[in-house]
Amino acid sequence: MESRDFNLDIIIEILSRSSLKTLAKCRLLSKEINSLTYQSDFMNLHCQRTKTISGYFVQNLRRNKYSSTFVDNICSDYKLSLDFLRVPVKIEASTSQGILLCSYYMGRIPCYYVCKPSTEEWQIIPNPKTRYFTEGFAMIVLKSNPLHYRIVRFSSPSGIHKRYHLRCELFDSMTRAWKQLQEVEFSYGEFLKSFEPTVSACGSVHWLTTKDNILAFHEDIENYSMFSLPSPIYESDVYGYKKLTEYEGKLALICKGRDNSFMDLWVMESYEKKEWSKRQSISIECLREIEKYTNPGDFYNADIALMTGFYKVIFFKFKNGNSADIVRLDKNTNMMDTEVFPFKSDFEPSNLKNEFLQTA
């Protein structure tokens, strides 16, 4: 037992000084290491030793302009902002490598920015087919140095016969161009929940649909698939709120009860077999003393959930005596129109240049 504890101490010492890229690779070594690196104590130690950031951009729409506030649970000295872009951008997608996709509308024509807030680097990329209404974006970073990323965009094609179809376009930073892929076809009356940020897990990006299905885009094969939520969820009427998330590297789902007293965590244990399990049922009644109504936004780590309320976000420590850290937002913030974007980053420069990226 002492030898095992000693070896674990060595592993923690090594991993807590590793880069985000190395840490992501080490999580694949074993379930024990993967679970260890998502614990609060380890994440705090890793952020302090490696000078990395882990938190959220909380985005809000007010007076027809988007604004965002960065929040974390470590009380770091790093106060991230998107002010360096000098225009009120809308965050379209975030990544766990510190890269954001943002947009700014000059009249009816958007301008798309790819940026790294920790280093204040940015680049404007060519537009996709902007005559189609955007339904959803996702961004995948394939390599950090040199930076190589891809962006997937779903948009609504014109025409009544195309009502339940989505156009799919893919941008590659190496070719500097968009290309059209196979359209996505939905069942009658089904739509993408485009107001929620995409969830990246298991090498793919995911959206929830209005019929409790999950649309997954697989970057490696440039195609998509559709699969349903576990039957105990869509067959039950006890849940009033559902949200896709990522938990310990796996695709997960947060389901909040209609009575606002609990939330269940469902995790896809096998992505290939699409096997789900209910990991935990979490009481949120204690949060009513802080905020009458709250919604789950994400899992910050294995034992802290991010909850959103009116004018505040709450880091809910549900495994540690149900304590909570409150981050108060601007009083003008309307949490009904809020999007929460997970964000992790280091301070290493990328190869983004502050310029317009011309097409090849």
PDB file of C-alpha atoms in Angstrom, residues 88-284:
ATOM      1  CA  PRO A  88     -18.327  43.426 -29.603  1.00  0.00           C
ATOM      2  CA  VAL A  89     -17.931  39.889 -30.927  1.00  0.00           C
ATOM      3  CA  LYS A  90     -20.172  36.897 -30.396  1.00  0.00           C
ATOM      4  CA  ILE A  91     -18.469  33.653 -29.332  1.00  0.00           C
ATOM      5  CA  GLU A  92     -19.513  30.903 -31.734  1.00  0.00           C
ATOM      6  CA  ALA A  93     -17.354  28.010 -30.470  1.00  0.00           C
ATOM      7  CA  SER A  94     -14.636  27.266 -27.917  1.00  0.00           C
ATOM      8  CA  THR A  95     -11.940  24.606 -27.595  1.00  0.00           C
ATOM      9  CA  SER A  96      -9.890  23.053 -24.803  1.00  0.00           C
ATOM     10  CA  GLN A  97      -6.704  24.373 -26.452  1.00  0.00           C
ATOM     11  CA  GLY A  98      -7.483  28.038 -25.807  1.00  0.00           C
ATOM     12  CA  ILE A  99      -8.765  28.907 -29.293  1.00  0.00           C
ATOM     13  CA  LEU A 100     -12.121  30.629 -29.887  1.00  0.00           C
ATOM     14  CA  LEU A 101     -14.234  31.216 -32.963  1.00  0.00           C
ATOM     15  CA  CYS A 102     -16.049  34.573 -32.821  1.00  0.00           C
ATOM     16  CA  SER A 103     -18.199  36.629 -35.153  1.00  0.00           C
ATOM     17  CA  TYR A 104     -19.030  40.283 -35.604  1.00  0.00           C
ATOM     18  CA  TYR A 105     -21.774  41.567 -37.885  1.00  0.00           C
ATOM     19  CA  MET A 106     -21.122  44.645 -39.964  1.00  0.00           C
ATOM     20  CA  GLY A 107     -24.647  45.178 -41.200  1.00  0.00           C
ATOM     21  CA  ARG A 108     -25.899  41.826 -42.512  1.00  0.00           C
ATOM     22  CA  ILE A 109     -22.481  40.413 -43.389  1.00  0.00           C
ATOM     23  CA  PRO A 110     -20.553  38.649 -40.601  1.00  0.00           C
ATOM     24  CA  CYS A 111     -16.827  38.759 -40.011  1.00  0.00           C
ATOM     25  CA  TYR A 112     -15.304  35.648 -38.416  1.00  0.00           C
ATOM     26  CA  TYR A 113     -12.393  35.820 -35.986  1.00  0.00           C
ATOM     27  CA  VAL A 114     -10.217  32.956 -34.752  1.00  0.00           C
ATOM     28  CA  CYS A 115      -8.395  34.074 -31.634  1.00  0.00           C
ATOM     29  CA  LYS A 116      -6.409  33.045 -28.564  1.00  0.00           C
ATOM     30  CA  PRO A 117      -7.474  35.326 -25.686  1.00  0.00           C
ATOM     31  CA  SER A 118      -4.558  34.434 -23.388  1.00  0.00           C
ATOM     32  CA  THR A 119      -2.042  35.811 -25.905  1.00  0.00           C
ATOM     33  CA  GLU A 120      -4.402  38.272 -27.629  1.00  0.00           C
ATOM     34  CA  GLU A 121      -3.649  36.813 -31.058  1.00  0.00           C
ATOM     35  CA  TRP A 122      -6.326  36.825 -33.721  1.00  0.00           C
ATOM     36  CA  GLN A 123      -7.015  36.240 -37.384  1.00  0.00           C
ATOM     37  CA  ILE A 124      -9.988  36.900 -39.655  1.00  0.00           C
ATOM     38  CA  ILE A 125     -10.913  33.914 -41.786  1.00  0.00           C
ATOM     39  CA  PRO A 126     -12.835  33.780 -45.087  1.00  0.00           C
ATOM     40  CA  ASN A 127     -16.612  33.664 -44.846  1.00  0.00           C
ATOM     41  CA  PRO A 128     -18.721  30.586 -45.584  1.00  0.00           C
ATOM     42  CA  LYS A 129     -21.942  30.892 -47.617  1.00  0.00           C
ATOM     43  CA  THR A 130     -23.462  33.663 -45.515  1.00  0.00           C
ATOM     44  CA  ARG A 131     -26.771  33.765 -47.409  1.00  0.00           C
ATOM     45  CA  TYR A 132     -27.764  30.717 -45.355  1.00  0.00           C
ATOM     46  CA  PHE A 133     -28.768  31.149 -41.700  1.00  0.00           C
ATOM     47  CA  THR A 134     -26.256  29.620 -39.290  1.00  0.00           C
ATOM     48  CA  GLU A 135     -27.697  26.909 -37.019  1.00  0.00           C
ATOM     49  CA  GLY A 136     -24.523  25.776 -35.297  1.00  0.00           C
ATOM     50  CA  PHE A 137     -20.714  25.983 -35.211  1.00  0.00           C
ATOM     51  CA  ALA A 138     -18.036  23.713 -33.807  1.00  0.00           C
ATOM     52  CA  MET A 139     -14.266  24.016 -33.756  1.00  0.00           C
ATOM     53  CA  ILE A 140     -11.666  21.255 -33.511  1.00  0.00           C
ATOM     54  CA  VAL A 141      -7.970  21.910 -32.865  1.00  0.00           C
ATOM     55  CA  LEU A 142      -5.919  19.123 -34.444  1.00  0.00           C
ATOM     56  CA  LYS A 143      -2.483  20.489 -33.547  1.00  0.00           C
ATOM     57  CA  SER A 144      -1.324  23.371 -31.365  1.00  0.00           C
ATOM     58  CA  ASN A 145       2.169  23.921 -32.737  1.00  0.00           C
ATOM     59  CA  PRO A 146       1.952  24.771 -35.530  1.00  0.00           C
ATOM     60  CA  LEU A 147      -1.732  25.556 -35.090  1.00  0.00           C
ATOM     61  CA  HIS A 148      -4.041  23.451 -37.253  1.00  0.00           C
ATOM     62  CA  TYR A 149      -7.785  23.657 -36.744  1.00  0.00           C
ATOM     63  CA  ARG A 150     -11.043  22.858 -38.522  1.00  0.00           C
ATOM     64  CA  ILE A 151     -14.461  24.493 -38.227  1.00  0.00           C
ATOM     65  CA  VAL A 152     -17.779  22.819 -38.987  1.00  0.00           C
ATOM     66  CA  ARG A 153     -20.843  24.949 -39.724  1.00  0.00           C
ATOM     67  CA  PHE A 154     -24.461  23.871 -40.067  1.00  0.00           C
ATOM     68  CA  SER A 155     -26.844  26.242 -41.833  1.00  0.00           C
ATOM     69  CA  SER A 156     -30.435  26.267 -43.078  1.00  0.00           C
ATOM     70  CA  PRO A 157     -30.804  25.890 -46.851  1.00  0.00           C
ATOM     71  CA  SER A 158     -33.596  27.755 -48.632  1.00  0.00           C
ATOM     72  CA  GLY A 159     -36.764  26.161 -49.935  1.00  0.00           C
ATOM     73  CA  ILE A 160     -39.727  24.450 -48.283  1.00  0.00           C
ATOM     74  CA  HIS A 161     -38.503  20.996 -49.355  1.00  0.00           C
ATOM     75  CA  LYS A 162     -35.277  21.684 -47.447  1.00  0.00           C
ATOM     76  CA  ARG A 163     -37.017  22.605 -44.181  1.00  0.00           C
ATOM     77  CA  TYR A 164     -35.630  19.659 -42.211  1.00  0.00           C
ATOM     78  CA  HIS A 165     -32.216  19.624 -43.845  1.00  0.00           C
ATOM     79  CA  LEU A 166     -28.998  21.318 -42.750  1.00  0.00           C
ATOM     80  CA  ARG A 167     -26.129  22.298 -45.000  1.00  0.00           C
ATOM     81  CA  CYS A 168     -22.755  21.213 -43.653  1.00  0.00           C
ATOM     82  CA  GLU A 169     -19.560  23.126 -44.425  1.00  0.00           C
ATOM     83  CA  LEU A 170     -16.025  22.473 -43.232  1.00  0.00           C
ATOM     84  CA  PHE A 171     -13.172  24.982 -43.000  1.00  0.00           C
ATOM     85  CA  ASP A 172      -9.548  23.828 -42.767  1.00  0.00           C
ATOM     86  CA  SER A 173      -6.838  26.248 -41.624  1.00  0.00           C
ATOM     87  CA  MET A 174      -4.295  24.463 -43.827  1.00  0.00           C
ATOM     88  CA  THR A 175      -6.225  24.917 -47.081  1.00  0.00           C
ATOM     89  CA  ARG A 176      -7.760  28.245 -45.919  1.00  0.00           C
ATOM     90  CA  ALA A 177     -11.033  27.315 -47.585  1.00  0.00           C
ATOM     91  CA  TRP A 178     -14.553  26.064 -46.879  1.00  0.00           C
ATOM     92  CA  LYS A 179     -15.964  22.988 -48.571  1.00  0.00           C
ATOM     93  CA  GLN A 180     -19.493  21.619 -48.582  1.00  0.00           C
ATOM     94  CA  LEU A 181     -20.169  18.165 -47.161  1.00  0.00           C
ATOM     95  CA  GLN A 182     -23.228  15.933 -47.202  1.00  0.00           C
ATOM     96  CA  GLU A 183     -26.412  17.559 -45.906  1.00  0.00           C
ATOM     97  CA  VAL A 184     -27.933  16.467 -42.604  1.00  0.00           C
ATOM     98  CA  GLU A 185     -31.521  15.224 -42.803  1.00  0.00           C
ATOM     99  CA  PHE A 186     -33.839  15.361 -39.778  1.00  0.00           C
ATOM    100  CA  SER A 187     -37.185  13.731 -39.135  1.00  0.00           C
ATOM    101  CA  TYR A 188     -40.365  15.798 -39.432  1.00  0.00           C
ATOM    102  CA  GLY A 189     -40.516  18.525 -36.774  1.00  0.00           C
ATOM    103  CA  GLU A 190     -36.952  17.975 -35.546  1.00  0.00           C
ATOM    104  CA  PHE A 191     -34.432  20.796 -35.224  1.00  0.00           C
ATOM    105  CA  LEU A 192     -30.984  21.428 -33.823  1.00  0.00           C
ATOM    106  CA  LYS A 193     -30.812  23.106 -30.404  1.00  0.00           C
ATOM    107  CA  SER A 194     -28.546  25.727 -31.910  1.00  0.00           C
ATOM    108  CA  PHE A 195     -28.700  28.063 -28.892  1.00  0.00           C
ATOM    109  CA  GLU A 196     -26.486  25.674 -26.895  1.00  0.00           C
ATOM    110  CA  PRO A 197     -22.689  25.474 -27.414  1.00  0.00           C
ATOM    111  CA  THR A 198     -21.403  22.260 -28.941  1.00  0.00           C
ATOM    112  CA  VAL A 199     -19.857  19.544 -26.783  1.00  0.00           C
ATOM    113  CA  SER A 200     -16.564  17.924 -27.774  1.00  0.00           C
ATOM    114  CA  ALA A 201     -15.854  14.380 -26.563  1.00  0.00           C
ATOM    115  CA  CYS A 202     -14.306  11.165 -27.875  1.00  0.00           C
ATOM    116  CA  GLY A 203     -12.878  12.935 -30.938  1.00  0.00           C
ATOM    117  CA  SER A 204     -16.256  14.206 -32.169  1.00  0.00           C
ATOM    118  CA  VAL A 205     -18.497  17.233 -31.597  1.00  0.00           C
ATOM    119  CA  HIS A 206     -22.117  16.959 -30.520  1.00  0.00           C
ATOM    120  CA  TRP A 207     -25.436  18.821 -30.479  1.00  0.00           C
ATOM    121  CA  LEU A 208     -28.764  17.920 -28.890  1.00  0.00           C
ATOM    122  CA  THR A 209     -31.894  18.010 -31.059  1.00  0.00           C
ATOM    123  CA  THR A 210     -35.463  18.931 -30.163  1.00  0.00           C
ATOM    124  CA  LYS A 211     -36.453  15.232 -30.308  1.00  0.00           C
ATOM    125  CA  ASP A 212     -33.869  14.062 -27.766  1.00  0.00           C
ATOM    126  CA  ASN A 213     -31.412  12.821 -30.369  1.00  0.00           C
ATOM    127  CA  ILE A 214     -27.717  13.642 -30.550  1.00  0.00           C
ATOM    128  CA  LEU A 215     -26.122  14.835 -33.774  1.00  0.00           C
ATOM    129  CA  ALA A 216     -22.432  13.932 -33.836  1.00  0.00           C
ATOM    130  CA  PHE A 217     -19.940  15.242 -36.387  1.00  0.00           C
ATOM    131  CA  HIS A 218     -16.860  13.049 -36.829  1.00  0.00           C
ATOM    132  CA  GLU A 219     -13.997  15.203 -38.058  1.00  0.00           C
ATOM    133  CA  ASP A 220     -11.707  12.299 -38.990  1.00  0.00           C
ATOM    134  CA  ILE A 221     -14.147  10.912 -41.578  1.00  0.00           C
ATOM    135  CA  GLU A 222     -15.848  14.238 -42.365  1.00  0.00           C
ATOM    136  CA  ASN A 223     -19.279  12.787 -41.753  1.00  0.00           C
ATOM    137  CA  TYR A 224     -21.995  12.742 -39.114  1.00  0.00           C
ATOM    138  CA  SER A 225     -24.192  10.270 -37.260  1.00  0.00           C
ATOM    139  CA  MET A 226     -27.370  10.506 -35.188  1.00  0.00           C
ATOM    140  CA  PHE A 227     -28.251   8.513 -32.079  1.00  0.00           C
ATOM    141  CA  SER A 228     -30.858   8.764 -29.350  1.00  0.00           C
ATOM    142  CA  LEU A 229     -30.590   9.450 -25.648  1.00  0.00           C
ATOM    143  CA  PRO A 230     -30.963   6.461 -23.292  1.00  0.00           C
ATOM    144  CA  SER A 231     -34.573   5.257 -23.141  1.00  0.00           C
ATOM    145  CA  PRO A 232     -35.025   5.999 -19.380  1.00  0.00           C
ATOM    146  CA  ILE A 233     -34.524   9.679 -20.275  1.00  0.00           C
ATOM    147  CA  TYR A 234     -36.770  10.209 -23.282  1.00  0.00           C
ATOM    148  CA  GLU A 235     -39.444   7.875 -21.907  1.00  0.00           C
ATOM    149  CA  SER A 236     -39.576   9.706 -18.578  1.00  0.00           C
ATOM    150  CA  ASP A 237     -41.422  12.929 -17.775  1.00  0.00           C
ATOM    151  CA  VAL A 238     -39.524  13.714 -14.541  1.00  0.00           C
ATOM    152  CA  TYR A 239     -36.904  15.805 -16.321  1.00  0.00           C
ATOM    153  CA  GLY A 240     -37.641  19.378 -17.244  1.00  0.00           C
ATOM    154  CA  TYR A 241     -34.204  20.370 -18.533  1.00  0.00           C
ATOM    155  CA  LYS A 242     -31.544  18.434 -20.457  1.00  0.00           C
ATOM    156  CA  LYS A 243     -28.086  19.553 -21.488  1.00  0.00           C
ATOM    157  CA  LEU A 244     -25.166  17.818 -23.153  1.00  0.00           C
ATOM    158  CA  THR A 245     -21.820  18.146 -21.412  1.00  0.00           C
ATOM    159  CA  GLU A 246     -18.441  16.453 -21.028  1.00  0.00           C
ATOM    160  CA  TYR A 247     -17.534  14.549 -17.868  1.00  0.00           C
ATOM    161  CA  GLU A 248     -14.038  13.171 -17.298  1.00  0.00           C
ATOM    162  CA  GLY A 249     -13.454  13.161 -21.045  1.00  0.00           C
ATOM    163  CA  LYS A 250     -16.669  11.337 -21.898  1.00  0.00           C
ATOM    164  CA  LEU A 251     -19.900  12.504 -23.482  1.00  0.00           C
ATOM    165  CA  ALA A 252     -22.439  13.125 -20.743  1.00  0.00           C
ATOM    166  CA  LEU A 253     -25.893  14.512 -20.119  1.00  0.00           C
ATOM    167  CA  ILE A 254     -27.236  16.607 -17.236  1.00  0.00           C
ATOM    168  CA  CYS A 255     -30.946  16.145 -16.572  1.00  0.00           C
ATOM    169  CA  LYS A 256     -32.657  18.441 -14.058  1.00  0.00           C
ATOM    170  CA  GLY A 257     -35.903  17.433 -12.382  1.00  0.00           C
ATOM    171  CA  ARG A 258     -39.046  19.404 -13.061  1.00  0.00           C
ATOM    172  CA  ASP A 259     -39.330  20.250  -9.367  1.00  0.00           C
ATOM    173  CA  ASN A 260     -35.881  21.931  -9.438  1.00  0.00           C
ATOM    174  CA  SER A 261     -34.693  19.736  -6.536  1.00  0.00           C
ATOM    175  CA  PHE A 262     -32.203  17.393  -8.224  1.00  0.00           C
ATOM    176  CA  MET A 263     -30.168  16.718 -11.327  1.00  0.00           C
ATOM    177  CA  ASP A 264     -28.960  13.390 -12.702  1.00  0.00           C
ATOM    178  CA  LEU A 265     -25.621  12.806 -14.400  1.00  0.00           C
ATOM    179  CA  TRP A 266     -25.717  10.315 -17.278  1.00  0.00           C
ATOM    180  CA  VAL A 267     -22.415   9.280 -18.874  1.00  0.00           C
ATOM    181  CA  MET A 268     -21.819   7.425 -22.135  1.00  0.00           C
ATOM    182  CA  GLU A 269     -19.518   4.681 -20.861  1.00  0.00           C
ATOM    183  CA  SER A 270     -18.915   3.185 -24.316  1.00  0.00           C
ATOM    184  CA  TYR A 271     -18.988   5.518 -27.293  1.00  0.00           C
ATOM    185  CA  GLU A 272     -18.767   2.681 -29.816  1.00  0.00           C
ATOM    186  CA  LYS A 273     -21.643   0.716 -28.265  1.00  0.00           C
ATOM    187  CA  LYS A 274     -23.585   3.853 -27.226  1.00  0.00           C
ATOM    188  CA  GLU A 275     -23.940   2.503 -23.699  1.00  0.00           C
ATOM    189  CA  TRP A 276     -25.083   4.980 -21.024  1.00  0.00           C
ATOM    190  CA  SER A 277     -25.157   4.760 -17.239  1.00  0.00           C
ATOM    191  CA  LYS A 278     -26.576   7.037 -14.580  1.00  0.00           C
ATOM    192  CA  ARG A 279     -23.482   7.946 -12.556  1.00  0.00           C
ATOM    193  CA  GLN A 280     -25.087  10.089  -9.896  1.00  0.00           C
ATOM    194  CA  SER A 281     -28.208  11.843  -8.694  1.00  0.00           C
ATOM    195  CA  ILE A 282     -27.310  15.211  -7.166  1.00  0.00           C
ATOM    196  CA  SER A 283     -29.549  17.187  -4.834  1.00  0.00           C
ATOM    197  CA  ILE A 284     -29.627  20.908  -5.646  1.00  0.00           C
TER     198      ILE A 284
END
